Short mmCIF file of C-alpha atoms in Angstrom, two decimals:
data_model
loop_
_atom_site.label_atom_id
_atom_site.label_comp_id
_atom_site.label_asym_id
_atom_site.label_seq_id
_atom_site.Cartn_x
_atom_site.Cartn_y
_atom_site.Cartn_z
CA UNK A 14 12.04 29.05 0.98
CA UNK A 15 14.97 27.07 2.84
CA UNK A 16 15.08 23.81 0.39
CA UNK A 17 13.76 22.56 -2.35
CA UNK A 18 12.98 18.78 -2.75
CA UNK A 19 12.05 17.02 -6.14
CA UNK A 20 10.14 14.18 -5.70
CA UNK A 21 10.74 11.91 -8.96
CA UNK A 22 8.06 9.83 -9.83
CA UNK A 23 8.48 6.82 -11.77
CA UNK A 24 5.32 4.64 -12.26
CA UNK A 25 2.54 4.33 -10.01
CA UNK A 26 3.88 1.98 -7.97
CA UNK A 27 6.97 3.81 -7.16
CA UNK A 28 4.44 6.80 -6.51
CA UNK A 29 2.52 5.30 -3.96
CA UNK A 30 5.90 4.18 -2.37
CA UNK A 31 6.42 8.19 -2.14
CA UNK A 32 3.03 9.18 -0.59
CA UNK A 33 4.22 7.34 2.58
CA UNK A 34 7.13 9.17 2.90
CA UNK A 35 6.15 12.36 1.85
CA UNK A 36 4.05 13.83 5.01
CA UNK A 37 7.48 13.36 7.09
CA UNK A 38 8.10 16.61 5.41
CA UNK A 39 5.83 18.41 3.40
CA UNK A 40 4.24 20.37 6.65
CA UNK A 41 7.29 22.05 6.98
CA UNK A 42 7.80 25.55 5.72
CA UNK A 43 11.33 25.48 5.35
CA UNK A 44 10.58 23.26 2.65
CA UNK A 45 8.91 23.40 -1.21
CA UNK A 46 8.51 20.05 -2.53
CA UNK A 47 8.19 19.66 -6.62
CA UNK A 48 7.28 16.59 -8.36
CA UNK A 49 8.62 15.00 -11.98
CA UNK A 50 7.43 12.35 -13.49
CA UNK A 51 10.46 9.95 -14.71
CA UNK A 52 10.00 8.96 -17.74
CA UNK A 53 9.15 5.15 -17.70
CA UNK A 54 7.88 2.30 -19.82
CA UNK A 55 5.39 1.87 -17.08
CA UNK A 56 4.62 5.19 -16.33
CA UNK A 57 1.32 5.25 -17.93
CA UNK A 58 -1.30 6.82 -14.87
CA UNK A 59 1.41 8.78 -13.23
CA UNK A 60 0.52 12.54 -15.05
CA UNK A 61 -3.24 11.38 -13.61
CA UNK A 62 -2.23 10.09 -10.14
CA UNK A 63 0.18 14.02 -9.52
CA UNK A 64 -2.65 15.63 -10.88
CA UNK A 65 -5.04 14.31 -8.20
CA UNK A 66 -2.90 14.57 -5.78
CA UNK A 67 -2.31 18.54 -6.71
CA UNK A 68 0.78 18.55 -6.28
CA UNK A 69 3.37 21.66 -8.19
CA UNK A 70 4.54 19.32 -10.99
CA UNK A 71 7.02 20.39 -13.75
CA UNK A 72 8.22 18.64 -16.76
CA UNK A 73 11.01 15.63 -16.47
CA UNK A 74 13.41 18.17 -18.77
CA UNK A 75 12.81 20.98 -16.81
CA UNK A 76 13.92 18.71 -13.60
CA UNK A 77 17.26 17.71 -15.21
CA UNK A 78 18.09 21.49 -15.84
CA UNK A 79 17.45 22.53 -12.07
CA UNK A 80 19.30 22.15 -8.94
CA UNK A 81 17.58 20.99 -6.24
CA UNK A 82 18.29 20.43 -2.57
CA UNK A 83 17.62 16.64 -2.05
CA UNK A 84 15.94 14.02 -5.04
CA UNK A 85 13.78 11.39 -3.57
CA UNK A 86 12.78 8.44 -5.69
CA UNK A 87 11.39 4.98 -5.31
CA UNK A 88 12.87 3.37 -8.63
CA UNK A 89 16.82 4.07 -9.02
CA UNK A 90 17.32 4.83 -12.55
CA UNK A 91 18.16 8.16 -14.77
CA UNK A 92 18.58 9.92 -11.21
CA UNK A 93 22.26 10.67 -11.79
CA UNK A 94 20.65 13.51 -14.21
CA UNK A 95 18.89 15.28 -11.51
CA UNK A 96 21.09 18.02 -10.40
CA UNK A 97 20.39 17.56 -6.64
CA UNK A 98 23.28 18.39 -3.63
CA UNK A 99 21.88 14.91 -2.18
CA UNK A 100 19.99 12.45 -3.73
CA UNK A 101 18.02 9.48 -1.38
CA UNK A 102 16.42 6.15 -2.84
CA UNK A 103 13.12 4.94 -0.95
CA UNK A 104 12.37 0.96 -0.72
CA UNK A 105 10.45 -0.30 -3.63
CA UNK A 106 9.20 -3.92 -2.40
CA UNK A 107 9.23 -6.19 0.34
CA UNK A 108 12.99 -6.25 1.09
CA UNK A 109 15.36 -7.06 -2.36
CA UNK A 110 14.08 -10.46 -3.53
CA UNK A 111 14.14 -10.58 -7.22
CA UNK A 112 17.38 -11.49 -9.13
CA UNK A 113 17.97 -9.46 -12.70
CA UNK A 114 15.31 -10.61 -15.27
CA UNK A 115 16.80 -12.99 -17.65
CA UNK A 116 16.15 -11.17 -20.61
CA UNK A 117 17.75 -7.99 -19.52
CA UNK A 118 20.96 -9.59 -18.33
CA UNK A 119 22.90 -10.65 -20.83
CA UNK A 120 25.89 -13.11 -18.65
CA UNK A 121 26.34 -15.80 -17.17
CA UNK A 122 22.38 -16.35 -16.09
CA UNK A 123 23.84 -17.93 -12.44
CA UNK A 124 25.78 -14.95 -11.96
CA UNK A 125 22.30 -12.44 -12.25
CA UNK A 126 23.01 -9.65 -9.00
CA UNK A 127 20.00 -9.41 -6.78
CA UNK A 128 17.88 -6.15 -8.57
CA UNK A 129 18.40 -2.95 -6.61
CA UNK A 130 21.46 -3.52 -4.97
CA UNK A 131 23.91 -3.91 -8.01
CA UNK A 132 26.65 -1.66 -9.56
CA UNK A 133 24.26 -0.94 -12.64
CA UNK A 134 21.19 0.79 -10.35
CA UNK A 135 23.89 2.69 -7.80
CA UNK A 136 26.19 3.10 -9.91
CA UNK A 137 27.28 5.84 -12.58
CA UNK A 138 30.54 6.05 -13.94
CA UNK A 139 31.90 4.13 -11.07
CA UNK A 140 30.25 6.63 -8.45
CA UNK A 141 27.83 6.01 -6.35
CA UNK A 142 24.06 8.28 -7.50
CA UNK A 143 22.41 8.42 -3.90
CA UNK A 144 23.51 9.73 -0.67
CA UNK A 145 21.04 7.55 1.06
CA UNK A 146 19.66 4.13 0.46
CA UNK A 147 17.21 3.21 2.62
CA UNK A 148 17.31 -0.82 3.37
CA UNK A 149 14.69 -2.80 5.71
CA UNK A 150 16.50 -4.86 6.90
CA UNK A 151 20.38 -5.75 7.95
CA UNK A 152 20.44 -8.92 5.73
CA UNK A 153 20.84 -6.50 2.54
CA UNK A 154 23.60 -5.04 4.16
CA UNK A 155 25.27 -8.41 2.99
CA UNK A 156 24.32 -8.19 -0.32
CA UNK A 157 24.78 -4.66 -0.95
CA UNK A 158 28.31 -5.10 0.33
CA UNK A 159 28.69 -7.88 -2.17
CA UNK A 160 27.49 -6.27 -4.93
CA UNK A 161 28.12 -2.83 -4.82
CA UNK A 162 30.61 -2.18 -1.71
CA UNK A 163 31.27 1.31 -3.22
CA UNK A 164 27.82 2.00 -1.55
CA UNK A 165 27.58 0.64 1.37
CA UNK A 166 28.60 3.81 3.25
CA UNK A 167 25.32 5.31 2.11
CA UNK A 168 22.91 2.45 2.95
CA UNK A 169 20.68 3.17 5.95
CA UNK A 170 18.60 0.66 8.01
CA UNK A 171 15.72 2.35 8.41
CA UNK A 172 12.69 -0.78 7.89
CA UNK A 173 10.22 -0.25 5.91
CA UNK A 174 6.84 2.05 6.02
CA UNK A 175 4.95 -0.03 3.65
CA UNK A 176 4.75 -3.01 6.73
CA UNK A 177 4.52 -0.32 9.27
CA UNK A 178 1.74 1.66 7.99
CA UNK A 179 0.33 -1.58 7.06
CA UNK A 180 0.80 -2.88 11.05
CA UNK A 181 -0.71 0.15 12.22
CA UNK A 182 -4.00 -0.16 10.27
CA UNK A 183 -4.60 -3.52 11.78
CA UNK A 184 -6.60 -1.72 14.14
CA UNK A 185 -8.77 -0.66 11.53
CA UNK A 186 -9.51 -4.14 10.30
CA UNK A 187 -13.26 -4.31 11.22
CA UNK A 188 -13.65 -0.96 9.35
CA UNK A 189 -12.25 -2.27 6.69
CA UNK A 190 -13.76 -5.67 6.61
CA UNK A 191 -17.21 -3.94 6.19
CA UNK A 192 -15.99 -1.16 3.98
CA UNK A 193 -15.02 -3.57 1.56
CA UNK A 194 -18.65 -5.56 1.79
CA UNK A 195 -17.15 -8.77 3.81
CA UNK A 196 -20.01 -9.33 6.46
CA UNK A 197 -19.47 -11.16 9.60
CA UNK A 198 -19.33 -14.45 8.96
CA UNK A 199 -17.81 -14.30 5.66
CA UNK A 200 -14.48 -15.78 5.28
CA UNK A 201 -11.98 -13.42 3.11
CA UNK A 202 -9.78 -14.98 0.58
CA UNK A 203 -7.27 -12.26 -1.22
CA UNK A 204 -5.90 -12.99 -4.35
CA UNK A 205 -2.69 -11.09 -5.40
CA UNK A 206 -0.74 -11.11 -8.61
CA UNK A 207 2.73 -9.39 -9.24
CA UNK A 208 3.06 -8.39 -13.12
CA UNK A 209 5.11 -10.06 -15.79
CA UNK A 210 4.92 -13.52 -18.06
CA UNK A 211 5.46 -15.29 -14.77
CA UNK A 212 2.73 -13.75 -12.25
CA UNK A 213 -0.52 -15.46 -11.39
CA UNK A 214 -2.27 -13.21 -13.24
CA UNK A 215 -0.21 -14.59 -16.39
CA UNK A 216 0.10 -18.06 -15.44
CA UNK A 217 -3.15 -19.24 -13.96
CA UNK A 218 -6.13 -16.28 -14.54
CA UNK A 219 -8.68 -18.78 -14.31
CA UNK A 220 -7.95 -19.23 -10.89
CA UNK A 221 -9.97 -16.24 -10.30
CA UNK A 222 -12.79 -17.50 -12.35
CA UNK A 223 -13.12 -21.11 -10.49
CA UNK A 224 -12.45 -19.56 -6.70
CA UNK A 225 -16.07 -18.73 -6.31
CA UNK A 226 -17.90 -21.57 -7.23
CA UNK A 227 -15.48 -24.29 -5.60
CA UNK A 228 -15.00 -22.42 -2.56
CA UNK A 229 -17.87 -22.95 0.19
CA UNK A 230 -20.68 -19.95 -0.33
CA UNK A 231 -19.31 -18.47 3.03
CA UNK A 232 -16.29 -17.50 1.66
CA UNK A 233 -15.85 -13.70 -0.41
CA UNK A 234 -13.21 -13.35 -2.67
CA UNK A 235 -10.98 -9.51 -3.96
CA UNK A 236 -8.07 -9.69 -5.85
CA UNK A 237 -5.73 -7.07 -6.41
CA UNK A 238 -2.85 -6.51 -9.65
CA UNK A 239 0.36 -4.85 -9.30
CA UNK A 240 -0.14 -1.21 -10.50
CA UNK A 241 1.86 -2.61 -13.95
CA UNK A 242 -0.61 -4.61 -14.55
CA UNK A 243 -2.90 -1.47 -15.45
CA UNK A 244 -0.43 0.65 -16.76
CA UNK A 245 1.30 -2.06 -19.39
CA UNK A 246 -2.25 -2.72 -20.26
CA UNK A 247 -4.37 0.19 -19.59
CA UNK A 248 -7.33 0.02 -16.79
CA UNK A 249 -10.36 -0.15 -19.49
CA UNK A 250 -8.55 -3.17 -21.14
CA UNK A 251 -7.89 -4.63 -17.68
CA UNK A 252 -11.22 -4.28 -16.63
CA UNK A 253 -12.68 -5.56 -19.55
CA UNK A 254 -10.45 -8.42 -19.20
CA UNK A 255 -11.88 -9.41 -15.91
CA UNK A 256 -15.16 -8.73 -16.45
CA UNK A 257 -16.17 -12.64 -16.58
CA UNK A 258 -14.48 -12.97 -13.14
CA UNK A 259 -16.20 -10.14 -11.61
CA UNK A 260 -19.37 -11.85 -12.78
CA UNK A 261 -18.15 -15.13 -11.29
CA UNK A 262 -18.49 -12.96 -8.19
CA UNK A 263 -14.78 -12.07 -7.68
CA UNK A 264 -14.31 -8.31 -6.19
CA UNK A 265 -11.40 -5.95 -7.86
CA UNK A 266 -9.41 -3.73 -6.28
CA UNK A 267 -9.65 -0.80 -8.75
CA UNK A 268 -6.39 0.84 -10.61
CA UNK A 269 -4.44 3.08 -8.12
CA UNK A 270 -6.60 2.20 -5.04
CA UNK A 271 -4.11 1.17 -1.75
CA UNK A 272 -3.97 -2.95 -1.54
CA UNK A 273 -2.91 -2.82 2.24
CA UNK A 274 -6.74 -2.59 3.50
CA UNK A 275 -7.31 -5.56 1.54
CA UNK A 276 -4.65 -7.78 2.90
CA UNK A 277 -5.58 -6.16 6.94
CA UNK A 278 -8.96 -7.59 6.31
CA UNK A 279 -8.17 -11.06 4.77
CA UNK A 280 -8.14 -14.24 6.39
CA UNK A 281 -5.89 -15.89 4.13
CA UNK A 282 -4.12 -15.09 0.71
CA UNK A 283 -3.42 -16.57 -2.40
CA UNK A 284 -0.55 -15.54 -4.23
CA UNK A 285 2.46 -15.31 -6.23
CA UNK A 286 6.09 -14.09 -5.61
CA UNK A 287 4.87 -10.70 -5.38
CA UNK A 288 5.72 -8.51 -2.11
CA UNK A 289 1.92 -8.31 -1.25
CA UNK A 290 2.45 -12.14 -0.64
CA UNK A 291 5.30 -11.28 2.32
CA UNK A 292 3.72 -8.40 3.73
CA UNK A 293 0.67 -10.66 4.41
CA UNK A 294 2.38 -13.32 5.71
CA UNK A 295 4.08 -10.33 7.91
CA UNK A 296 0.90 -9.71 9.24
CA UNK A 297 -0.10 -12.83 10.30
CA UNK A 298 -2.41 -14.20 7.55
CA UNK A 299 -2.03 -17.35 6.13
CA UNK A 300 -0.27 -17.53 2.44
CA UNK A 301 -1.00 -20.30 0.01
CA UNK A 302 0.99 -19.51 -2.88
CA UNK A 303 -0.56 -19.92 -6.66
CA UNK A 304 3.29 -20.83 -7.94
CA UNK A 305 6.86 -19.83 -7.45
CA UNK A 306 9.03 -18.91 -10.44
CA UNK A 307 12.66 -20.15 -8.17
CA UNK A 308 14.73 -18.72 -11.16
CA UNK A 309 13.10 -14.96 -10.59
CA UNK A 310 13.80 -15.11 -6.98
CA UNK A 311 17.03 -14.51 -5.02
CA UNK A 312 17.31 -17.70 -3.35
CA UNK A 313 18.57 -15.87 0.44
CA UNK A 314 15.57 -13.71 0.24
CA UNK A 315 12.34 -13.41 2.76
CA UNK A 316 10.38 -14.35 -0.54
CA UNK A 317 12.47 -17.93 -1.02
CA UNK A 318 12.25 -18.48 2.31
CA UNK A 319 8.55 -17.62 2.16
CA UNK A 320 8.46 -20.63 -0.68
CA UNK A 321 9.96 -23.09 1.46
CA UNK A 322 7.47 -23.11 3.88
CA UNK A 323 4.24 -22.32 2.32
CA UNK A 324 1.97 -24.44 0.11
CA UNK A 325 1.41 -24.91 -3.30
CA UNK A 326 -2.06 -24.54 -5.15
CA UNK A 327 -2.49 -28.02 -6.09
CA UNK A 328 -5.45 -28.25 -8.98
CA UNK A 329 -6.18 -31.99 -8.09
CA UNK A 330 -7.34 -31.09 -4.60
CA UNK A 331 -10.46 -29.28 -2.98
CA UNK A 332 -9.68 -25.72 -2.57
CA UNK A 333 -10.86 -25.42 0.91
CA UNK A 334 -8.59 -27.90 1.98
CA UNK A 335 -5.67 -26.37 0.72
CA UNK A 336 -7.10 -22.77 2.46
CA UNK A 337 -6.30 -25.52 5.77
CA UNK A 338 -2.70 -26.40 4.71
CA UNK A 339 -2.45 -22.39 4.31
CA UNK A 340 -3.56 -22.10 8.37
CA UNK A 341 -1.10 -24.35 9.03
CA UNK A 342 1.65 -23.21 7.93
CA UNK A 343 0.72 -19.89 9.32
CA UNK A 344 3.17 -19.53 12.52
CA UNK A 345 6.25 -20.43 10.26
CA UNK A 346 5.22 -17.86 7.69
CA UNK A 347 4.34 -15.34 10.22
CA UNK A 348 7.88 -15.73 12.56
CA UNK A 349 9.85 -15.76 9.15
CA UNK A 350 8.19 -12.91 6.94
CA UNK A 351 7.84 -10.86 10.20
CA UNK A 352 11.62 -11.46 11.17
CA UNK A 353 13.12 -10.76 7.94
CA UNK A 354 10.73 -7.90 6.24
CA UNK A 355 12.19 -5.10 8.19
CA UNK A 356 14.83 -4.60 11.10
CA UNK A 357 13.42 -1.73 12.47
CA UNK A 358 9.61 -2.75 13.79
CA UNK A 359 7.72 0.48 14.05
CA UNK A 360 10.79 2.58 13.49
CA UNK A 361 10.82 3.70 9.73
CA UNK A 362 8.91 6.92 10.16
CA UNK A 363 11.48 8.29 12.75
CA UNK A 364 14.72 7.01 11.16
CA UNK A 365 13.50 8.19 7.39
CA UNK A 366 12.63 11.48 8.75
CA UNK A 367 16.06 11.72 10.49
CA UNK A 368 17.95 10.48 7.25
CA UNK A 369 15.80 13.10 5.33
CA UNK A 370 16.48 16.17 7.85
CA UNK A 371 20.17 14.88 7.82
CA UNK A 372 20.15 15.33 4.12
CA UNK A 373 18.54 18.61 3.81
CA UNK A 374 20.41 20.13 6.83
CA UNK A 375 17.59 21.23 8.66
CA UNK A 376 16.83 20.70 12.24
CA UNK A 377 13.75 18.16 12.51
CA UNK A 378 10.25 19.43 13.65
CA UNK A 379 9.61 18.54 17.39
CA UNK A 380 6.21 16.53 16.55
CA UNK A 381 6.30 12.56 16.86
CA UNK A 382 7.28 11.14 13.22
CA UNK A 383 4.58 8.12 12.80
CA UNK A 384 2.78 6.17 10.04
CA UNK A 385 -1.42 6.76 9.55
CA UNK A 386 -3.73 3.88 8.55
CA UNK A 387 -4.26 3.53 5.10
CA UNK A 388 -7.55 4.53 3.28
CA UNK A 389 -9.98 2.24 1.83
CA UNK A 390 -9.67 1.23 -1.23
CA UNK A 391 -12.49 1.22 -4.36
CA UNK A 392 -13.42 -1.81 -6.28
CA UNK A 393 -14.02 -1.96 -9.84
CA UNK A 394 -17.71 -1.14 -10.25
CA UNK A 395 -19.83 -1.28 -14.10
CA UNK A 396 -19.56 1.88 -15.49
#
């Protein structure tokens, strides 16, 4: 075998940011890929997620005691102990939007470095961990160069394949749409909640709870939680949880299941600062957001700019109404999510698969480098 790449694994959410990238190269070969799971506060349903995708897994000590060819990881940390000739860091969001969390950052609080592009994630004893950093967009150039210049020679604009893939399966919508039970003349509202004390799902769960009953009966609502959601809780809790909103007649998205179908199919979405909330406005559907925690959120970001010109959930007014404002301010959140979420329209599957062959040394494999649709997802059915 020519190379050996370890893919690190994280938490489930950095693991799904993986299984983009990983059919650019695991046809070829030249090439063995391994997997490690990182260990992680919120790494519970990773072991379960490698083992369905049987994949050659060995243990996170075993990976620090091996050389490998080229690392790949979605989430930054404890890389600098893989022994690994280059090591290359996958986007983990919509763009860099959130700022250090407050209680992790112990300075000044106005001083808190955008998350991800900061001395303490690229950073180990003064040298930079990864050989590649792929960014969507040129606007993190700026910050990077800010924040950590030492890295900015590594940094790659390469888009991003979460809003690609997710552009592509637009033609798939009507599939979709009836895979997920939305018939015809059903209006789609999507719900979408990041994680933490200041997500929707946090701040506001009965939101879910009143949607059906005050929105007109021609409207279905599905939600969907940030994988941490079900992996700081556990899915039986979190299911158990929203059982009174699935009987309010609120669809789930189930733990580990792809949100992108969801947001292809929607007509409009409600949600918090959470990426899901720019790569539908990306797309074209109209965002009303539940809330917007300013102090969480880098204020240059696609996600502040995102605030600025989207509506607020307002509880002293008729929901449907505020669905309206949502339509409205659809164009400006469309031309500013779609501008400023990647650089590189379309391009991310050919310039990651260049930066990965560039890595490894290897000549690339003649076939077209491009992004599938996504599958559909599973809802949350009684067991």
């Amino acid at each position: 075998m020519d190379r050996t790449v370890l893919i690190a694994a994280h938490t489930v959410a950095s693991l799904m940011r993986l299984e983009d990238i990983i059919p650019l190269i695991e046809a070829d070969q030249r090439v063995q890929l391994v997997f490690t799971q990182v260990p992680d506060e919120l790494g519970d349903g990773v072991e379960q997620r490698l083992k369905n995708l049987e994949v050659r897994v060995i243990p996170w000590r075993e990976a620090t005691l091996r050389s490998f060819d080229l690392v790949v990881s979605a989430s930054l940390h404890q890389m600098e102990r893989v022994r690994a000739r280059r090591r290359f860091a996958a986007p983990h969001g919509a763009g860099y939007n959130k700022l250090w969390p407050l209680l992790d950052w112990s300075g000044d609080s106005s001083a808190r470095p955008v998350y991800g592009l900061d001395r303490e994630s690229l950073l180990h004893n003064g040298v930079p961990v990864f050989d590649a950093i792929v960014l969507p967009h040129t606007d993190h150039l700026e910050t990077l160069a800010r924040q950590c210049p030492e890295s900015l020679k590594h940094a790659v604009v390469a888009g991003d394949p979460c809003y690609d893939r997710l552009v592509t399966s637009l033609l798939d919508r009507d599939l979709y749409r009836s895979k997920l039970g939305v018939r015809d003349s059903q209006i789609l509202v999507a719900v979408a909640s990041t994680w933490g004390p200041q997500s929707l799902m946090a701040t506001q769960r009965d939101l879910l709870t009143r949607l059906p009953s005050e929105l007109p009966a021609n409207h279905k609502v599905i939600a969907t939680l940030h994988p941490a959601v079900w992996a700081e809780h556990g899915a039986r809790q979190v299911r158990v949880w929203l059982r009174e909103v699935r009987d309010a007649g609120v669809d789930l998205i189930d733990v580990g299941e792809d949100w992108r179908a969801l947001v292809t199919s929607a007509d409009v979405l409600i949600g918090d600062h959470s990426s899901v909330a720019v790569y539908a406005a990306g797309v074209g559907v109209p965002l009303l957001l539940s809330h917007f925690p300013a102090t969480e959120v880098d204020p240059n970001s696609v996600m502040a700019e995102l605030a600025r010109l989207s509506p607020r959930l307002d509880p002293t007014r008729g929901l449907r109404e505020q669905l309206m404002d949502a339509l409205m301010a659809r164009p400006l959140q469309w031309d500013a999510a779609a501008r400023r979420v990647t650089a590189a329209h379309g391009m991310s599957a050919v310039i990651i698969r260049q930066t990965l062959y560039r890595l490894l040394e290897l000549a690339e494999p003649p076939m077209i480098a491009r992004w599938p649709s996504v599958p559909v997802p599973q809802l949350v059915r009684d067991e």
